[in-house]
Coordinates of C-alpha atoms in Angstrom, one line a residue:
Chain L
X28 CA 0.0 0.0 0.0
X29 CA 0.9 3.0 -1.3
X30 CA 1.9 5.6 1.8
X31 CA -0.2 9.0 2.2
X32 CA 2.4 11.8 1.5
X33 CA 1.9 15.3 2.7
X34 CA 4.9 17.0 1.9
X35 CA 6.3 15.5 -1.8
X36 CA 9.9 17.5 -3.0
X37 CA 11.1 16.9 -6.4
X38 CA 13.7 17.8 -8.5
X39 CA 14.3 21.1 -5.8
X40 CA 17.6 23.4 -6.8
X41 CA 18.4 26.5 -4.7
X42 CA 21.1 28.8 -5.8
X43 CA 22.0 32.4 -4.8
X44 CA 24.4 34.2 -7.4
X45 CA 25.7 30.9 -9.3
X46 CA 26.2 30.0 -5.8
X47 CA 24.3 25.9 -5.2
X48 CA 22.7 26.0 -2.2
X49 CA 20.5 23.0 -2.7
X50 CA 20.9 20.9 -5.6
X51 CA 18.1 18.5 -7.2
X52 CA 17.0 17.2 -4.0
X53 CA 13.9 14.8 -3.6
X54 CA 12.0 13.7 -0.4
X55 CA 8.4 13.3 1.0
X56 CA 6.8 13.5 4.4
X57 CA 4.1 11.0 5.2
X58 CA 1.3 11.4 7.3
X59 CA 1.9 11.1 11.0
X60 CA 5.9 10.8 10.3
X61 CA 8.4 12.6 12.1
X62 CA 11.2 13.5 9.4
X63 CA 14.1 14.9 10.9
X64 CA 16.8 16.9 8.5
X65 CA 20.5 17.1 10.1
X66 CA 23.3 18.3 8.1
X67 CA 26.9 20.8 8.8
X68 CA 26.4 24.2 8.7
X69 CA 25.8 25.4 5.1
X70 CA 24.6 21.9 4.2
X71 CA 21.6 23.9 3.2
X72 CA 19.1 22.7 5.7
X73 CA 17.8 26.0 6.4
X74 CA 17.4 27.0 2.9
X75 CA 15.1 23.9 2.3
X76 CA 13.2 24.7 5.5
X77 CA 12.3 28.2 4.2
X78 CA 11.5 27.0 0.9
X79 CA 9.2 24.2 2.3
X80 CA 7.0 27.8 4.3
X81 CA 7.2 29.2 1.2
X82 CA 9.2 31.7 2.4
X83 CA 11.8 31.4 -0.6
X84 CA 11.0 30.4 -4.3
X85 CA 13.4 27.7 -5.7
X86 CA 15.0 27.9 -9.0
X87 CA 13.8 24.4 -10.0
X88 CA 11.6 21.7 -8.6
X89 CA 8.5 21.3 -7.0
X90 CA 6.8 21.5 -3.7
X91 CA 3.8 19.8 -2.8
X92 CA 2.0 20.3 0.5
X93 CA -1.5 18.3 0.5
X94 CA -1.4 17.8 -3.2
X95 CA -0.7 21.3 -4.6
X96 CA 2.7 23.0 -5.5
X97 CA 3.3 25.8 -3.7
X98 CA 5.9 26.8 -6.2
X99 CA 3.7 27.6 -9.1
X100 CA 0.2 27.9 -7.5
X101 CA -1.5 30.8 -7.6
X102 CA -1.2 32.9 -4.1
X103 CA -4.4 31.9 -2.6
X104 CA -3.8 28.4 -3.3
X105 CA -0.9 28.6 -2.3
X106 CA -1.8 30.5 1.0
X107 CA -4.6 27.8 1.5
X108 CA -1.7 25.1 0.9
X109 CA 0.4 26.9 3.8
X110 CA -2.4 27.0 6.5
X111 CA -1.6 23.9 7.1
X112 CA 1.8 24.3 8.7
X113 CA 2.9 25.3 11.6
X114 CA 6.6 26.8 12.3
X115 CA 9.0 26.7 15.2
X116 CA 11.6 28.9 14.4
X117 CA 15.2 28.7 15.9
X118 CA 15.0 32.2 18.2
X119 CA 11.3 31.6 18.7
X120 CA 10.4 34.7 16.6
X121 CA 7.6 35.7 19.3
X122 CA 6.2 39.2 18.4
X123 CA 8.0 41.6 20.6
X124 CA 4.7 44.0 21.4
X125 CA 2.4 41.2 22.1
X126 CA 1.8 39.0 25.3
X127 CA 2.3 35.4 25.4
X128 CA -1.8 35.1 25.0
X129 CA -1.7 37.4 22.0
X130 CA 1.3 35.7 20.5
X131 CA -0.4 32.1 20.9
X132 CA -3.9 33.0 19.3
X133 CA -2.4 35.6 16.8
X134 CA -4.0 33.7 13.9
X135 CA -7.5 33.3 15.7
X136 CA -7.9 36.7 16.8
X137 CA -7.4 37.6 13.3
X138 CA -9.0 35.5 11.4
X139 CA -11.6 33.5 13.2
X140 CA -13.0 36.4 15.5
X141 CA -11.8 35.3 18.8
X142 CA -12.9 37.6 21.6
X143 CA -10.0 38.3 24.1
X144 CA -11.7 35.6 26.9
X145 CA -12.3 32.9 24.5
X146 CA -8.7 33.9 22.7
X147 CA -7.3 33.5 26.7
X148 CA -9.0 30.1 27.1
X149 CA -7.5 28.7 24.4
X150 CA -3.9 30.0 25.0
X151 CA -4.6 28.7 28.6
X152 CA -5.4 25.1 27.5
X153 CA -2.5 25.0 24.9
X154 CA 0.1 26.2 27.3
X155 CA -1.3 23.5 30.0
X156 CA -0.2 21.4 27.8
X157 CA 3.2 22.2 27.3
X158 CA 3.6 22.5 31.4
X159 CA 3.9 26.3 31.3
X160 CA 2.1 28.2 34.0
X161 CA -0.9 30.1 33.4
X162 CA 0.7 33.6 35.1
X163 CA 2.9 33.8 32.7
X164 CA 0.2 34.6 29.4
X165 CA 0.0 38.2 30.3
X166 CA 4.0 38.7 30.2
X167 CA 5.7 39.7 26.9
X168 CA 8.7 37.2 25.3
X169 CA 11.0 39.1 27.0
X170 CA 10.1 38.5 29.9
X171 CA 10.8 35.0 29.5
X172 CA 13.1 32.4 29.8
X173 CA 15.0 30.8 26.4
X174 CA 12.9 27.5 27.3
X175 CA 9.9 29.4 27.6
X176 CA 10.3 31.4 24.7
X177 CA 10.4 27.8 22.4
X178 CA 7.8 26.2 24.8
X179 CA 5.3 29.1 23.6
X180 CA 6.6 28.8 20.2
X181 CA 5.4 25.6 20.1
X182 CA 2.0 26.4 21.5
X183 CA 1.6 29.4 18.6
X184 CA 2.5 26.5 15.9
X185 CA 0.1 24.1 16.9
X186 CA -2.6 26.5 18.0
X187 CA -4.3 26.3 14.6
X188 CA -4.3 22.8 14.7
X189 CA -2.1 22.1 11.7
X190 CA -1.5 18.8 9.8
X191 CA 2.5 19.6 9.8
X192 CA 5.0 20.9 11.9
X193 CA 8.1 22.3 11.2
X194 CA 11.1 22.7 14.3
X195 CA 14.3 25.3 13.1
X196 CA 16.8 24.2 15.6
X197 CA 14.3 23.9 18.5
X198 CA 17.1 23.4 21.1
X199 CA 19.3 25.7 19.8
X200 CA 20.6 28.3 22.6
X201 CA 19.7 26.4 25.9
X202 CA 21.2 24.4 28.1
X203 CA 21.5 20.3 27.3
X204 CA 18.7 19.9 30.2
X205 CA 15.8 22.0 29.0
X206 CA 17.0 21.0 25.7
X207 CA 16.0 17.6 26.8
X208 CA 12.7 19.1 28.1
X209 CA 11.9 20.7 24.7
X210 CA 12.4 17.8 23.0
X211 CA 10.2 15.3 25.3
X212 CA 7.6 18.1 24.4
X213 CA 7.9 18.1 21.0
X214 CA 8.1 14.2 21.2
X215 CA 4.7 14.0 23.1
X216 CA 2.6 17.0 21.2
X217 CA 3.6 15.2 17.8
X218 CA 2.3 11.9 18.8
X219 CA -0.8 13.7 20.9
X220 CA -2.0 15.8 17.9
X221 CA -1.5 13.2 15.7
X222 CA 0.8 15.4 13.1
X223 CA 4.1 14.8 11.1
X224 CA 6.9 17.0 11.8
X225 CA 9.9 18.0 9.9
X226 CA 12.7 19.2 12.8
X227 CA 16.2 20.4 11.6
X228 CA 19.2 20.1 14.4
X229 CA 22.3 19.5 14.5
X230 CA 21.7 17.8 17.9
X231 CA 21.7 14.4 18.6
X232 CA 19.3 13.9 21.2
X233 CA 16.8 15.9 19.4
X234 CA 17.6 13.1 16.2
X235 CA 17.1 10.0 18.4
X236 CA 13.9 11.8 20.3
X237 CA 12.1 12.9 17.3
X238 CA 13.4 11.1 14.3
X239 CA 11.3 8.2 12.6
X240 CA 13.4 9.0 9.7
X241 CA 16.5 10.5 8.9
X242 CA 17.8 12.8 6.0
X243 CA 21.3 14.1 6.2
X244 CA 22.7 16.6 3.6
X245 CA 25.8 17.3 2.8
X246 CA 27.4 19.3 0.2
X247 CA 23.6 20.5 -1.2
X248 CA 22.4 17.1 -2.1
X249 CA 21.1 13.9 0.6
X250 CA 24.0 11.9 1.4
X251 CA 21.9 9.3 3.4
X252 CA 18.4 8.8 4.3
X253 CA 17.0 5.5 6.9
X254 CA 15.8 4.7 10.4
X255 CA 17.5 5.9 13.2
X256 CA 18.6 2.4 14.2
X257 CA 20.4 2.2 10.6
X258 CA 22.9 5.7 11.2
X259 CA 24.1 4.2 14.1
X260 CA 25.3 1.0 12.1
X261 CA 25.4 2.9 8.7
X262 CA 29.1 2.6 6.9
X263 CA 28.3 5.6 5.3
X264 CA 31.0 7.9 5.7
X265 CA 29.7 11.4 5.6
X266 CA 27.0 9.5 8.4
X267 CA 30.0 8.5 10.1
X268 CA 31.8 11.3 10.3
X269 CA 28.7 13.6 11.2
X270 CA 28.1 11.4 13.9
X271 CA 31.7 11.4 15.3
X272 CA 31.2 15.4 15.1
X273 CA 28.3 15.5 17.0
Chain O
X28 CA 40.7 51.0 -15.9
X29 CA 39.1 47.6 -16.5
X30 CA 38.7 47.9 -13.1
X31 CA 36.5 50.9 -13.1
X32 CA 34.2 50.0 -15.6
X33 CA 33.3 46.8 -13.6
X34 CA 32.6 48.6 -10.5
X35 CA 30.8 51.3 -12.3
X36 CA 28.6 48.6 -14.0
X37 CA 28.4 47.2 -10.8
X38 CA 27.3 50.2 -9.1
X39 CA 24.8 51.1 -11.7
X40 CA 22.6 47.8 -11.9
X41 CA 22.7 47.7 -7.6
X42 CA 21.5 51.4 -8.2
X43 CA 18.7 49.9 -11.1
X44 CA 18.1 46.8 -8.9
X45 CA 17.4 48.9 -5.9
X46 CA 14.8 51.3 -7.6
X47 CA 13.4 48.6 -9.0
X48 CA 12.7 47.0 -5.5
X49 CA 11.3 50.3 -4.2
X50 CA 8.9 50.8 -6.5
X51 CA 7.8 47.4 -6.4
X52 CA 7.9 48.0 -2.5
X53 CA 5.5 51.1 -2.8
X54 CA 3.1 49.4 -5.4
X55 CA 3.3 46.4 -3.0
X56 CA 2.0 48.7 0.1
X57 CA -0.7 50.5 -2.0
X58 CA -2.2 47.7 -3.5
X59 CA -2.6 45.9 0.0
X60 CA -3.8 49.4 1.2
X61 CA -7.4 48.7 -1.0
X62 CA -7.0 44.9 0.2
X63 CA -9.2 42.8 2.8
X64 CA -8.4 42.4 5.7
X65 CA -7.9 46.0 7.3
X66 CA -6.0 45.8 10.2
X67 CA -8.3 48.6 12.5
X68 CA -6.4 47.6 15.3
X69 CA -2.8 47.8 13.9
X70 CA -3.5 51.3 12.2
X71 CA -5.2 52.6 15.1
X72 CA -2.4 51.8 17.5
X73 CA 0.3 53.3 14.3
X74 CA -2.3 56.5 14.0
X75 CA -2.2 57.0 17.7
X76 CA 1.5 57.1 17.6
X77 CA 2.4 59.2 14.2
X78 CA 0.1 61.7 15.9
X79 CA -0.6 62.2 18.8
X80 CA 3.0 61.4 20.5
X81 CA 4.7 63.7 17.9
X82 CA 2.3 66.1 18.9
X83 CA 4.5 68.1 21.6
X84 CA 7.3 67.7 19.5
X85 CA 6.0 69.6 16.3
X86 CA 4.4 72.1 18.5
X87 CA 6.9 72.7 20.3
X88 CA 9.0 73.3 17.2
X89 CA 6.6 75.3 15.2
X90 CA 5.7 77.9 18.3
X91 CA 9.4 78.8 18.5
X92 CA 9.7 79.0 14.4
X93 CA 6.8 81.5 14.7
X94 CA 8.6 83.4 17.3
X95 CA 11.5 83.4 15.7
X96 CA 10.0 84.7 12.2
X97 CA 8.2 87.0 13.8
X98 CA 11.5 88.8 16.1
X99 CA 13.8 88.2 12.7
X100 CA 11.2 89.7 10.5
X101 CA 10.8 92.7 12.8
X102 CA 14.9 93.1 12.8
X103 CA 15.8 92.5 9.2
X104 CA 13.6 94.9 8.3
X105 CA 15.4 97.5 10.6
X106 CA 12.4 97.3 13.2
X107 CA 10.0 97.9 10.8
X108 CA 6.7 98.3 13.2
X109 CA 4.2 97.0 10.9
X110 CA 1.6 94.7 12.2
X111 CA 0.5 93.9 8.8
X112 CA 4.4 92.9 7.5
X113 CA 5.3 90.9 10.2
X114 CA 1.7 88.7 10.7
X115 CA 2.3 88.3 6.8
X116 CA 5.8 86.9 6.6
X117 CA 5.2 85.0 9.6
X118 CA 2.0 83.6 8.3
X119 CA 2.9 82.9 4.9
X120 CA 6.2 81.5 6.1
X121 CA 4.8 78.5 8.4
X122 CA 2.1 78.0 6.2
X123 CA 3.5 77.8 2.9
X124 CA 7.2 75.6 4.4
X125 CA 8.5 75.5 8.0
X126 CA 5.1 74.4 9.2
X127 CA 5.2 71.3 6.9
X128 CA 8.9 70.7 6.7
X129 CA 9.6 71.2 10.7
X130 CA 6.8 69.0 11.0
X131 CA 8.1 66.5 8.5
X132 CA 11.8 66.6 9.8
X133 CA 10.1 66.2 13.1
X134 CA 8.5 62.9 12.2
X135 CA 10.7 61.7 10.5
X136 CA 13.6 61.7 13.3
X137 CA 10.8 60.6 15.8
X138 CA 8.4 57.8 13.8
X139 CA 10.6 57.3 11.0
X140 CA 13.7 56.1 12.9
X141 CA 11.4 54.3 15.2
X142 CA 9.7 52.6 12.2
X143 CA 12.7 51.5 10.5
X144 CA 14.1 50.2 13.8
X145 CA 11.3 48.2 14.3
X146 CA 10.3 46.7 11.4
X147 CA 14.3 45.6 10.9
X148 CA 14.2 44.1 14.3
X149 CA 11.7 41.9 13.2
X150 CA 13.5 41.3 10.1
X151 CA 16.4 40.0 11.4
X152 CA 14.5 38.4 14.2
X153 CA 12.2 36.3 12.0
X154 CA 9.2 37.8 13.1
X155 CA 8.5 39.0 9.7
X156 CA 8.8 35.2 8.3
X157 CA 6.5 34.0 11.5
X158 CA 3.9 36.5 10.2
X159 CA 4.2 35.2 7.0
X160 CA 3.7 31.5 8.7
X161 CA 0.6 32.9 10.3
X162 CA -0.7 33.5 7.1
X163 CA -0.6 37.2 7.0
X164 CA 0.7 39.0 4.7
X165 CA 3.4 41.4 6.2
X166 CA 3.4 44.1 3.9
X167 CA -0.5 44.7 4.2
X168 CA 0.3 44.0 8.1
X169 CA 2.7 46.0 8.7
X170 CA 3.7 48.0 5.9
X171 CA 0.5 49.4 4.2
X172 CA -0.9 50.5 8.4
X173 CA 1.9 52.4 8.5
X174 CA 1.9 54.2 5.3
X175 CA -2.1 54.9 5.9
X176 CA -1.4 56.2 9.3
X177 CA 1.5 58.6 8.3
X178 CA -0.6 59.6 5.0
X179 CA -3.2 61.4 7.5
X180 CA -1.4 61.5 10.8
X181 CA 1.3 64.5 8.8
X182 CA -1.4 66.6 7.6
X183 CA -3.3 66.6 10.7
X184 CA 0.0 67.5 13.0
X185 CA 1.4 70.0 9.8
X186 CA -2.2 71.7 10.0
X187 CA -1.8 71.7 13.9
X188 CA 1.8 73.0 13.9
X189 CA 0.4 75.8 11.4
X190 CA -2.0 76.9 14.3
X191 CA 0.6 77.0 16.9
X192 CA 3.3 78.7 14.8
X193 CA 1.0 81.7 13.9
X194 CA 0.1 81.5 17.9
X195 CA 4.2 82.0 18.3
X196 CA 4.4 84.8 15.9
X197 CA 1.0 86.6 17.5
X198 CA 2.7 86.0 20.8
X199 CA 6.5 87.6 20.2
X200 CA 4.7 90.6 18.3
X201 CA 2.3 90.8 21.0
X202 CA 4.4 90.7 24.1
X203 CA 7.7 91.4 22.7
X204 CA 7.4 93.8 20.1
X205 CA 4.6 95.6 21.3
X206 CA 2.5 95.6 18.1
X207 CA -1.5 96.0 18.6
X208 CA -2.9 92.7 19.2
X209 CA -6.3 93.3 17.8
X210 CA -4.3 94.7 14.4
X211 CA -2.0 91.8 14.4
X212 CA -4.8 89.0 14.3
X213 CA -7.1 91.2 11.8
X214 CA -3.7 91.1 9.6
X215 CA -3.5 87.6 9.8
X216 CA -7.2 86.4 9.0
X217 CA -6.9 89.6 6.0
X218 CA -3.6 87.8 4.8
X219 CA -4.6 84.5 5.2
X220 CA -4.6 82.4 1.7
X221 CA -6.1 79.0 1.2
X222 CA -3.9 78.1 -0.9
X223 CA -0.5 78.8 1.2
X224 CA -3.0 76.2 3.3
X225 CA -3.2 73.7 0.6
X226 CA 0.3 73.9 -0.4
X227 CA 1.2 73.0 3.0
X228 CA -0.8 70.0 3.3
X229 CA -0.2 68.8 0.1
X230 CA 3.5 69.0 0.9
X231 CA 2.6 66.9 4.1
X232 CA 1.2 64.6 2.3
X233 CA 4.3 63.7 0.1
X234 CA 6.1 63.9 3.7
X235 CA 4.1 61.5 5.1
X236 CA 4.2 58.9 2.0
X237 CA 8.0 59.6 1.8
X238 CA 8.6 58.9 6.1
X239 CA 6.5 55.5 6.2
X240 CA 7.8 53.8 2.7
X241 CA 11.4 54.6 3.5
X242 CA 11.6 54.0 7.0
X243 CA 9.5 50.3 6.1
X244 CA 11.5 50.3 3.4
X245 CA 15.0 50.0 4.6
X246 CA 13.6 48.0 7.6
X247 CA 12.1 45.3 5.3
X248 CA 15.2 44.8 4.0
X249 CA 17.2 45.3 6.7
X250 CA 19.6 42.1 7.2
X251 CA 22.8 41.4 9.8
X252 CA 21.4 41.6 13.3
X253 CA 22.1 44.5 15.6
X254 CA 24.3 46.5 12.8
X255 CA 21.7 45.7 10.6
X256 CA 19.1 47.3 12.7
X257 CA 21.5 50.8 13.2
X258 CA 22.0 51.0 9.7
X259 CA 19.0 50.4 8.5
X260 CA 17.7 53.0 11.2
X261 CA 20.1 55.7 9.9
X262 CA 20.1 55.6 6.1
X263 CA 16.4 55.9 6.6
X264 CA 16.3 58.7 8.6
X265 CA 19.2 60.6 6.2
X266 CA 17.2 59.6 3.4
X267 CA 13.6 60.7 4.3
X268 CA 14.8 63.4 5.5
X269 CA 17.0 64.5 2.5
X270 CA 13.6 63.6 0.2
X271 CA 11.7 66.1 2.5
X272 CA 14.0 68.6 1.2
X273 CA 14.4 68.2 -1.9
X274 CA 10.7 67.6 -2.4
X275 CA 9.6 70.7 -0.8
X276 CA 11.0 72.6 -3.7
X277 CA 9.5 70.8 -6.5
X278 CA 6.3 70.9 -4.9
X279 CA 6.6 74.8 -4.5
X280 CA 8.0 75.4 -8.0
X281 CA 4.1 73.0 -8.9
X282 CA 2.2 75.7 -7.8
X283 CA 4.2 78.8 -8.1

C-alpha cells in the first residue's frame, strides 16, 4: 500500500548568485511521520526549511504540500496550501509588542473572531499542555526564559491545529537539560495531535527523540536517508563522520 | 581602468536593482492598502502614535519658528513696526514651508527612525517570516498600516503645527514687540490664503508617503542583526529626511 504523503519534493535546486545551495534534491513526508533533517552548517538545511513555508522560491523543482505545488500555485492556493503548517523557528520569533496570550492566538484573533476571553481560554489550555504556568500569558517574550520562549513557540504552531510541523533548531541556545525538556515536548505533542513534523538540528538527542526517519545533507544534495537504528550501524561515511562530530 | 568600468557597471545595476525594488515596494504597500483584511487595530495603534506622541514635538517646534519669524522679520527689516508685514511673513512663512517641513523633519527623526528600527528588528528576528507562517501577509500588516497612518497623521500635525506657529508669531509681536494685538490678528485672518494652506498640506502629504515607505522600506530589508538594525535605522532617517528637502522645492515650484 501505497503511503499517504503530505509533503512531496522533487527535482528542488536553490542557488543564490551561481552560488548551489540545494541541488536537485527529492523527499516526501508521510502522514503522522516525524522527518528529521540534520546536516553541517551550510549543508543547506535551512534554505530547504524556508523554501518548504514558502518563504523562498526555488530555481527548479516542485513542492507539494497536501497535493498542490506551492511553487507555481496561484497565491491563494498557495496561502490555502500553507495553512496547514505550523513553524517553530530557531529564536522563537515571538512578536516583541504582544503578550504570550496574544502571540499564541495571533491567527485566531485575526482571522476567526476570537474575543480576548475565549482567545485567553485557548492559549490557557495550549500552554497546560506544554507545562507552562498560566501567570505567565499576560507577560511579553521578554520576559521569559530561552525554554519558555520555544515552549510558547510551540503552543503558537500548533494552536491552529495544523497537519505539519516544522522545528528550526528547537534546542538551539539552551542548556543540554531543558533542551532535553523541549524535545520530550515536541516528542509528546507530535504523537498527541497526531501530526508529522519536519525538525532540523544538528543535535543528537533531538535526532534519536524525534526522528522516525533521517535525512542528512551534505554538500547541497542527501547523502543518506533511513531509520534511526540504521545511522548508528550505517558505513556511510559522511554519516559517520557527522556522527563522530556531534 | 578595466577595473573601473566593472565597479561602475556594478554600481549602476545595484543602483537599477534597488529602484526597482522600491517601486515594487510602494506598489506592494498601496495595492494591499485597498485589500481585505484592514487591520483597524494595527492602524489605530500606528495612528495614535504618528500623531498624537509627535504632537509636543512639532508644537513645540513650530511655536518657537513662529517666534523666531516674527522677532527676525521685525529686525531684518530695521524694526520695521508693521503689524500687517510681520503677521504676513510670519503667516505665509509657516504656512507655505516651515510648518510642513519642521513637521516632517520632526516625524521623521521621531516615527521614521522608530519605524525603520522596528520593522528591521523583526527582520532580522524572524518575526516577519513568522507572520508570513501565520498566514498574513506582512506588507499589508505592517507595511501598508503604517503608510495609511503617516498619509493622515502628517497633515493633521502639519495643519496643527500651522496653528501654533501663527500662535508664536501673535505671541513675540504681542508681548515682545509691542505691536496691537487686535491689528496683528485682523492682519493675519486679512492675509490669510487658502492656498498657502493647501500647499502646506499637500507638501505633508508627500512627507508622510515619503517617512513611512522609506523607514519600512530599509527596515524590510534590513539584514545582519544588531548592525543591521542601526543602519538600516540611519540611512532611513538621512534619506527621508533628504527627500523632504528636496521635495519641498518641486512641490513649491508646482504651484508657483
Amino acid at each position: 500500500m501505497e503511503e499517504k504523503k503530505i509533503i512531496n519534493v522533487k527535482n528542488l535546486s536553490v542557488s543564490f548568485s551561481n552560488n548551489i545551495v540545494i541541488n536537485d534534491i527529492d523527499f516526501h513526508l508521510s502522514r503522522k511521520e516525524s522527518l528529521v533533517i540534520i546536516g553541517k552548517s551550510g549543508s543547506g538545511k535551512s534554505v530547504l526549511l524556508r523554501c518548504l513555508m514558502g518563504l523562498l522560491k526555488p530555481d527548479h523543482g516542485s513542492i507539494e504540500i497536501d497535493g498542490i505545488n506551492i511553487v507555481n500555485a496561484n497565491r491563494i492556493d498557495k496561502e490555502n496550501a500553507l495553512k496547514n503548517i505550523g513553524v517553530t523557528f530557531q529564536n522563537g520569533a515571538l512578536f516583541d509588542s504582544l503578550t504570550v496570550w496574544e502571540n499564541i492566538t495571533f491567527k485566531e484573533t485575526k482571522f476567526f473572531g476570537f474575543n480576548k476571553q475565549k482567545a485567553k481560554e485557548k492559549a490557557l489550555l495550549i500552554i497546560k499542555n506544554l507545562e507552562l504556568d498560566e501567570n505567565i500569558l499576560e507577560l511579553y517574550p521578554s520576559e521569559l526564559s530561552g525554554g519558555m520562549q520555544k515552549r510558547v513557540a510551540i503552543a503558537r504552531a500548533i494552536c491552529d491545529n495544523p497537519k505539519v510541523l516544522f522545528f528550526d533548531e528547537p534546542t538551539s541556545g539552551l542548556d543540554p537539560i531543558t533542551g532535553k525538556i523541549i524535545n520530550n515536548l515536541i516528542e509528546k505533542t507530535v504523537i498527541k495531535l497526531g501530526v508529522s513534523a519536519i525538525t532540523i538540528t544538528h543535535d543528537i538527542s533531538s535526532i534519536e527523540n524525534l526522528a522516525s526517519r533521517i535525512i542528512l545533507l551534505d554538500n547541497h544534495k542527501i547523502a543518506w536517508s533511513g531509520k534511526p537504528n540504521d545511522m548508528k550501524i550505517s558505513k556511510n561515511k559522511i554519516v559517520k563522520q557527522f556522527l563522530v562530530n556531534t | 581602468m578595466l577595473k573601473i568600468i566593472n565597479l561602475l557597471g556594478k554600481v549602476s545595476l545595484s543602483t537599477i536593482e534597488n529602484i526597482g525594488k522600491l517601486t515594487l515596494f510602494i506598489f506592494k504597500s498601496f495595492f494591499w492598502l485597498f485589500k481585505t483584511p484592514f487591520y483597524s487595530k494595527q492602524f489605530l495603534f500606528q495612528l495614535l502614535d504618528v500623531a498624537f506622541y509627535s504632537l509636543p514635538v512639532v508644537g513645540l517646534t513650530t511655536f518657537f519658528s513662529g517666534m523666531v519669524l516674527a522677532l527676525q522679520t521685525f529686525s531684518g527689516f530695521d524694526n520695521f513696526n508693521d503689524e500687517s508685514t510681520i503677521s504676513k511673513i510670519v503667516l505665509t512663512s509657516i504656512l507655505r514651508e516651515l510648518g510642513p517641513v519642521l513637521a516632517g523633519l520632526m516625524v521623521c527623526g521621531r516615527v521614521g527612525a522608530k519605524m525603520a528600527a522596528e520593522i528591521a528588528t523583526m527582520r532580522v528576528s524572524n518575526q516577519i517570516d513568522a507572520l508570513q507562517t501565520l498566514s498574513t501577509r506582512p506588507i499589508q500588516f505592517l507595511i501598508s498600516t503604517r503608510l495609511l497612518a503617516s498619509i493622515i497623521a502628517v497633515p493633521f500635525l502639519v495643519l496643527i503645527g500651522n496653528i501654533i506657529g501663527v500662535f508664536g508669531g501673535f505671541v513675540v509681536a504681542t508681548f515682545k514687540l509691542d505691536l496691537n494685538p487686535i491689528l496683528y490678528m485682523m492682519s493675519t485672518i486679512d492675509n490669510f490664503n487658502l492656498i498657502d494652506l493647501i500647499q502646506g498640506l499637500v507638501k505633508a502629504l508627500v512627507f508622510g508617503i515619503i517617512i513611512a515607505i522609506i523607514s519600512c522600506y530599509f527596515g524590510y530589508n534590513a539584514s545582519g542583526g544588531a548592525e543591521g538594525v542601526g543602519r538600516a535605522t540611519t540611512i532611513s532617517v538621512v534619506t527621508a529626511s533628504t527627500l523632504i528637502l528636496t521635495s519641498t522645492y518641486f512641490i513649491t515650484a508646482l504651484f508657483i
